[in-house]
Amino acid sequence: MSARKLQYKKMTLEELVVLSQQNDLKALEELIKREQKNVFAAFSYLTDKRENISDLTQETLMRVAKSISTLKNPKHFKSWLNTIITNIFYDELRKSSRKPDTISIEETECENSDFNILSLIPDKKCKPHEKCIANELDKIIKEAIRKLPEQFRIVIVLRELQGLSYEEIAKITGAGVGTVKSRISRARCKLQEGLRSYI
């Protein structure tokens, strides 16, 4: 590996964003490469059609490459990227003529509203004999998340998998912080219910 290539690999996300905005194509290439798995993972929890996941990932990364110069603050890259993911997901729903699910406003009683889906997601670095169990559990968690109404699905993915704050999610989804907190809490309850036998 050339020293120049290694130099990009060692850079922080923010440094790569700044250089990408200055038309440094190698920095942009490294940035896209670094975020590819993350974007693919997000869509794999949002939709179950494998070909859609690949197409949506590609579309997102192309949009990132095309619009990187419009990002005003490189520190907000993660939030900006997730706005693109969310918009593309909703565009896909509209294209397939699916109306977003309506959500009943009655509160669900939950045994543990602090239930953390991340604690169930298997470590990708597990030993070979654990891989089979890990893959099976990952599949079960994905199915449980995909069964949630879209508004619940998107907030739980943004919060639990992408690690965004309530404020960032509110900005991305156009909902109030209180609504976001309520949706996340109810999504956790529904997931807890659906994954009861695995917890």
Tab-separated table of C-alpha atoms in Angstrom, residues 34-194:
chain	number	residue	atom	x	y	z
A	34	ARG	CA	-15.532	3.866	4.955
A	35	GLU	CA	-19.250	4.655	5.008
A	36	GLN	CA	-20.408	1.974	2.543
A	37	LYS	CA	-20.964	-0.774	5.163
A	38	ASN	CA	-22.714	1.621	7.508
A	39	VAL	CA	-25.166	2.784	4.798
A	40	PHE	CA	-25.774	-0.809	3.648
A	41	ALA	CA	-26.422	-1.870	7.278
A	42	ALA	CA	-28.940	0.953	7.788
A	43	PHE	CA	-30.937	-0.041	4.696
A	44	SER	CA	-30.750	-3.739	5.610
A	45	TYR	CA	-32.734	-2.891	8.774
A	46	LEU	CA	-35.181	-0.680	6.878
A	47	THR	CA	-36.086	-2.940	3.937
A	48	ASP	CA	-35.972	-6.676	3.317
A	49	LYS	CA	-35.422	-6.686	-0.455
A	50	ARG	CA	-31.742	-7.465	-1.042
A	51	GLU	CA	-31.624	-5.824	-4.506
A	52	ASN	CA	-33.275	-2.694	-3.051
A	53	ILE	CA	-30.661	-2.514	-0.282
A	54	SER	CA	-27.820	-2.487	-2.836
A	55	ASP	CA	-29.562	0.064	-5.093
A	56	LEU	CA	-30.451	2.362	-2.179
A	57	THR	CA	-26.892	2.128	-0.824
A	58	GLN	CA	-25.452	3.030	-4.234
A	59	GLU	CA	-27.897	5.912	-4.652
A	60	THR	CA	-27.006	7.269	-1.199
A	61	LEU	CA	-23.256	7.092	-1.804
A	62	MET	CA	-23.639	8.754	-5.218
A	63	ARG	CA	-25.664	11.539	-3.615
A	64	VAL	CA	-22.980	11.957	-0.933
A	65	ALA	CA	-20.255	12.242	-3.609
A	66	LYS	CA	-22.328	14.716	-5.637
A	67	SER	CA	-23.464	16.911	-2.734
A	68	ILE	CA	-20.536	16.802	-0.299
A	69	SER	CA	-19.669	20.425	-1.111
A	70	THR	CA	-23.100	21.569	0.167
A	71	LEU	CA	-22.416	20.303	3.704
A	72	LYS	CA	-21.760	23.469	5.725
A	73	ASN	CA	-20.186	21.901	8.803
A	74	PRO	CA	-18.004	18.777	8.368
A	75	LYS	CA	-18.659	17.938	12.063
A	76	HIS	CA	-22.294	17.246	11.110
A	77	PHE	CA	-21.428	14.716	8.403
A	78	LYS	CA	-23.073	11.767	10.202
A	79	SER	CA	-26.345	13.623	10.678
A	80	TRP	CA	-26.230	14.899	7.063
A	81	LEU	CA	-25.571	11.375	5.741
A	82	ASN	CA	-28.507	9.997	7.736
A	83	THR	CA	-30.775	12.724	6.354
A	84	ILE	CA	-29.896	11.422	2.866
A	85	ILE	CA	-30.553	7.805	3.957
A	86	THR	CA	-33.946	8.786	5.436
A	87	ASN	CA	-35.000	10.827	2.373
A	88	ILE	CA	-34.015	8.034	-0.017
A	89	PHE	CA	-35.909	5.497	2.109
A	90	TYR	CA	-39.075	7.645	2.058
A	91	ASP	CA	-38.646	8.262	-1.708
A	92	GLU	CA	-38.527	4.490	-2.185
A	93	LEU	CA	-41.765	4.088	-0.188
A	94	ARG	CA	-43.458	6.710	-2.350
A	95	LYS	CA	-42.190	5.062	-5.544
A	96	SER	CA	-43.656	1.745	-4.518
A	97	SER	CA	-46.926	3.643	-3.832
A	98	ARG	CA	-46.860	2.622	-0.203
A	99	LYS	CA	-48.294	5.076	2.234
A	100	PRO	CA	-46.327	5.279	5.466
A	101	ASP	CA	-47.994	3.176	8.165
A	102	THR	CA	-50.347	5.035	10.459
A	103	ILE	CA	-49.428	4.842	14.095
A	104	SER	CA	-51.953	4.503	16.874
A	105	ILE	CA	-51.265	7.075	19.572
A	106	GLU	CA	-52.133	4.888	22.521
A	107	GLU	CA	-49.091	4.193	24.689
A	108	THR	CA	-47.841	0.648	24.960
A	109	GLU	CA	-47.006	-0.527	28.457
A	110	CYS	CA	-43.435	-1.663	28.456
A	111	GLU	CA	-41.546	-3.776	30.963
A	112	ASN	CA	-38.270	-2.062	30.181
A	113	SER	CA	-38.382	1.213	28.259
A	114	ASP	CA	-34.556	1.379	28.371
A	115	PHE	CA	-34.324	-1.843	26.316
A	116	ASN	CA	-31.225	-1.519	24.141
A	117	ILE	CA	-31.324	-3.331	20.810
A	118	LEU	CA	-27.551	-2.840	20.477
A	119	SER	CA	-26.953	-5.236	23.352
A	120	LEU	CA	-28.533	-7.988	21.219
A	121	ILE	CA	-26.745	-7.250	17.946
A	122	PRO	CA	-23.979	-9.838	17.601
A	123	ASP	CA	-20.327	-8.843	17.496
A	124	LYS	CA	-19.102	-9.316	13.941
A	125	LYS	CA	-15.675	-10.357	15.287
A	126	CYS	CA	-17.042	-13.457	17.034
A	127	LYS	CA	-15.243	-16.819	16.800
A	128	PRO	CA	-16.110	-19.123	13.860
A	129	HIS	CA	-18.251	-21.489	15.976
A	130	GLU	CA	-20.277	-18.479	17.244
A	131	LYS	CA	-20.792	-17.056	13.739
A	132	CYS	CA	-23.763	-19.281	12.948
A	133	ILE	CA	-25.663	-18.217	16.090
A	134	ALA	CA	-24.675	-14.581	15.539
A	135	ASN	CA	-25.954	-14.607	11.934
A	136	GLU	CA	-29.226	-16.212	13.012
A	137	LEU	CA	-29.765	-13.636	15.777
A	138	ASP	CA	-28.888	-10.778	13.416
A	139	LYS	CA	-31.531	-12.082	10.978
A	140	ILE	CA	-34.157	-12.266	13.759
A	141	ILE	CA	-33.403	-8.703	14.921
A	142	LYS	CA	-33.583	-7.370	11.343
A	143	GLU	CA	-36.959	-9.070	10.814
A	144	ALA	CA	-38.291	-7.636	14.093
A	145	ILE	CA	-37.192	-4.095	13.128
A	146	ARG	CA	-38.627	-4.410	9.592
A	147	LYS	CA	-42.027	-5.340	11.067
A	148	LEU	CA	-42.236	-1.983	12.829
A	149	PRO	CA	-44.240	0.856	11.208
A	150	GLU	CA	-41.917	3.062	9.089
A	151	GLN	CA	-41.851	5.996	11.543
A	152	PHE	CA	-40.788	3.647	14.344
A	153	ARG	CA	-38.338	1.804	12.123
A	154	ILE	CA	-36.495	4.922	10.969
A	155	VAL	CA	-36.128	6.425	14.484
A	156	ILE	CA	-34.893	3.167	16.034
A	157	VAL	CA	-32.310	2.719	13.244
A	158	LEU	CA	-31.133	6.339	13.565
A	159	ARG	CA	-30.914	6.089	17.363
A	160	GLU	CA	-29.715	2.540	18.085
A	161	LEU	CA	-27.641	1.748	14.998
A	162	GLN	CA	-26.458	5.170	13.820
A	163	GLY	CA	-26.071	6.620	17.327
A	164	LEU	CA	-27.751	9.974	16.615
A	165	SER	CA	-29.106	12.271	19.330
A	166	TYR	CA	-32.857	12.884	19.786
A	167	GLU	CA	-32.325	16.438	18.461
A	168	GLU	CA	-30.584	15.200	15.298
A	169	ILE	CA	-33.342	12.629	14.685
A	170	ALA	CA	-36.004	15.306	15.206
A	171	LYS	CA	-34.297	17.491	12.592
A	172	ILE	CA	-33.978	14.615	10.107
A	173	THR	CA	-37.557	13.351	10.483
A	174	GLY	CA	-39.248	16.743	10.904
A	175	ALA	CA	-40.875	15.591	14.159
A	176	GLY	CA	-40.602	17.225	17.592
A	177	VAL	CA	-38.066	15.900	20.101
A	178	GLY	CA	-40.934	14.698	22.343
A	179	THR	CA	-42.474	12.769	19.431
A	180	VAL	CA	-39.092	11.228	18.589
A	181	LYS	CA	-38.567	10.107	22.210
A	182	SER	CA	-42.073	8.645	22.320
A	183	ARG	CA	-41.603	6.774	19.008
A	184	ILE	CA	-38.246	5.367	20.114
A	185	SER	CA	-39.714	4.263	23.438
A	186	ARG	CA	-42.669	2.567	21.718
A	187	ALA	CA	-40.401	1.002	19.078
A	188	ARG	CA	-38.275	-0.465	21.882
A	189	CYS	CA	-41.407	-1.849	23.539
A	190	LYS	CA	-42.567	-3.473	20.306
A	191	LEU	CA	-39.105	-4.944	19.715
A	192	GLN	CA	-38.914	-6.186	23.285
A	193	GLU	CA	-42.272	-7.891	22.751
A	194	GLY	CA	-41.196	-9.426	19.433
